[in-house]
PDB file of C-alpha atoms in Angstrom:
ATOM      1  CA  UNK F   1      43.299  45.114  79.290  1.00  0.00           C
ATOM      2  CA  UNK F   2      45.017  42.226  77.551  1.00  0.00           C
ATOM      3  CA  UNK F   3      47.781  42.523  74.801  1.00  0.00           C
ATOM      4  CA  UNK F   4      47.770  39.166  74.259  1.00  0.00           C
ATOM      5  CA  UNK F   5      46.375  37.347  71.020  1.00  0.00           C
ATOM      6  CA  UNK F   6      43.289  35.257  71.008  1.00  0.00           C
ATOM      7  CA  UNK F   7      43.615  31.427  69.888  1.00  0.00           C
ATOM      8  CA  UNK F   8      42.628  31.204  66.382  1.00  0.00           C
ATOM      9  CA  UNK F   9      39.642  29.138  66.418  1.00  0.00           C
ATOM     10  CA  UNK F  10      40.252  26.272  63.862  1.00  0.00           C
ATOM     11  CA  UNK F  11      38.629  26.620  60.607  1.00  0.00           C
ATOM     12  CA  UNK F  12      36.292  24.120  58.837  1.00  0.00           C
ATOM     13  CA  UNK F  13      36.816  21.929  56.297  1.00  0.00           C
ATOM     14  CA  UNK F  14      34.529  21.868  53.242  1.00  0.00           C
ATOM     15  CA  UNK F  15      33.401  18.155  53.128  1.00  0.00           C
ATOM     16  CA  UNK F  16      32.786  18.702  48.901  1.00  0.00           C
ATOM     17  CA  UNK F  17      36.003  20.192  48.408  1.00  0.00           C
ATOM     18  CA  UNK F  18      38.577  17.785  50.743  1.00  0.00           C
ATOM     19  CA  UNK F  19      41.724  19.450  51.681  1.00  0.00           C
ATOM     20  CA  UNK F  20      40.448  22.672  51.783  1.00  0.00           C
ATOM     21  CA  UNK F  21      38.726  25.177  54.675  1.00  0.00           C
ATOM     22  CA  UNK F  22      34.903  25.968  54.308  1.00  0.00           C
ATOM     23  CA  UNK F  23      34.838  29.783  52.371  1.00  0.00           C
ATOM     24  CA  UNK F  24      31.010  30.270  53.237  1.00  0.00           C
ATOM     25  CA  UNK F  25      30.410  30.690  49.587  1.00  0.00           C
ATOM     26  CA  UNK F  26      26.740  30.964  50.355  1.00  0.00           C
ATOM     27  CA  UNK F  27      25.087  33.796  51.274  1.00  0.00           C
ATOM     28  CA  UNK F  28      23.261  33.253  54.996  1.00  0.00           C
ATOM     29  CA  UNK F  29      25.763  30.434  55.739  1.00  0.00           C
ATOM     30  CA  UNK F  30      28.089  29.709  58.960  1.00  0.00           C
ATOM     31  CA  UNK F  31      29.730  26.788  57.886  1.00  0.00           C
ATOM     32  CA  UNK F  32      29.482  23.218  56.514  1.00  0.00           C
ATOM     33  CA  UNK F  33      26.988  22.663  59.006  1.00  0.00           C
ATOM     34  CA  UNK F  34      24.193  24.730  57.341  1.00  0.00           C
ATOM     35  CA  UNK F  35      25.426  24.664  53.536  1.00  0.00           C
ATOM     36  CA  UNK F  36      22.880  23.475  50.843  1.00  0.00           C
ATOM     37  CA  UNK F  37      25.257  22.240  48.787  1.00  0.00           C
ATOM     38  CA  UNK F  38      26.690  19.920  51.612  1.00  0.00           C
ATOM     39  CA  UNK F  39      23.582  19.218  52.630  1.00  0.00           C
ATOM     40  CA  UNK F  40      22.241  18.090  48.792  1.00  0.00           C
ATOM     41  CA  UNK F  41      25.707  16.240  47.861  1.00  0.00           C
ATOM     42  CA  UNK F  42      25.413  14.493  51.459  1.00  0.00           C
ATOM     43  CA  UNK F  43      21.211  13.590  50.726  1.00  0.00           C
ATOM     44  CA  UNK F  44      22.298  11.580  47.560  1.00  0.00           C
ATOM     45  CA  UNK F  45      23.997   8.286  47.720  1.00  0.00           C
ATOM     46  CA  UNK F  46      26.236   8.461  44.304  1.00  0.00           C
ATOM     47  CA  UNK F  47      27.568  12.224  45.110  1.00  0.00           C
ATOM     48  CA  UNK F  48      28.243  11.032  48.560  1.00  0.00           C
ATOM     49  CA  UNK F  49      30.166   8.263  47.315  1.00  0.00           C
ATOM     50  CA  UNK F  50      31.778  10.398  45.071  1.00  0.00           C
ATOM     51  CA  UNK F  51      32.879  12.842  47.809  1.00  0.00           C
ATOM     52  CA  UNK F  52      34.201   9.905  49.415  1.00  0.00           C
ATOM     53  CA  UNK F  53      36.383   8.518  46.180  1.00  0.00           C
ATOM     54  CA  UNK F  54      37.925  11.981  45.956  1.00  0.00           C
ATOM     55  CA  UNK F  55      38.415  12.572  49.577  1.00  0.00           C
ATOM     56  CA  UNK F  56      40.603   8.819  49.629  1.00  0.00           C
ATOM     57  CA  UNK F  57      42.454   9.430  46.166  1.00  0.00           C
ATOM     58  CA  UNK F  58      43.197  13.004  48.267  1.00  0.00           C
ATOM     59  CA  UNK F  59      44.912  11.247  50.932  1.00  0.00           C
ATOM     60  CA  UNK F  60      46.678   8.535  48.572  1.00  0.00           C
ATOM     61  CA  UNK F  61      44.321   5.900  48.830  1.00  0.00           C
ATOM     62  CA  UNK F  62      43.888   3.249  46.165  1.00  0.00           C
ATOM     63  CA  UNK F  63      40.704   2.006  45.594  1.00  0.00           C
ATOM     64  CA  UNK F  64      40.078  -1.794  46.675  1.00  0.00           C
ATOM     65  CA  UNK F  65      39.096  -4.686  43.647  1.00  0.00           C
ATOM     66  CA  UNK F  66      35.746  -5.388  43.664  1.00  0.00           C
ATOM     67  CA  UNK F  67      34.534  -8.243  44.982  1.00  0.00           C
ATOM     68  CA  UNK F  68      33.965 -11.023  41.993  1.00  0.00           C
ATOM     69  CA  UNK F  69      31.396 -13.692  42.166  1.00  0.00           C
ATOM     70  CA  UNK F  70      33.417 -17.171  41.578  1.00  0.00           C
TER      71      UNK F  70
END
């Protein structure tokens, strides 16, 4: 019998909330993978892009100038 401790197995990270692990806040869910509320967010265009603006201002990003038509 091993005393030894098992490697952690590395926890998942909520794609709607960035910076922070997956909590299965759903009932019946294993992770991101299987989440409704990933799933919906991810189905729509403008919440996906919004996940996206959050996730760069997260990590310091600045958003690029649009493009203007000259």
């Amino acid at each position: 019998m091993s005393t030894g401790t098992r490697p952690s197995r590395p926890a998942a990270a909520c794609p709607i909330r960035p910076g922070e692990p997956c909590t299965l806040c759903q009932v019946d869910v294993t992770g991101p993978q299987d989440c409704g509320l990933v799933w919906l967010v991810m189905g729509d265009d403008e919440l996906r892009a919004g996940v996206h603006r959050t996730r760069l201002a997260a990590l310091g990003h600045r958003p690029r100038p649009a493009p203007t038509d000259s």
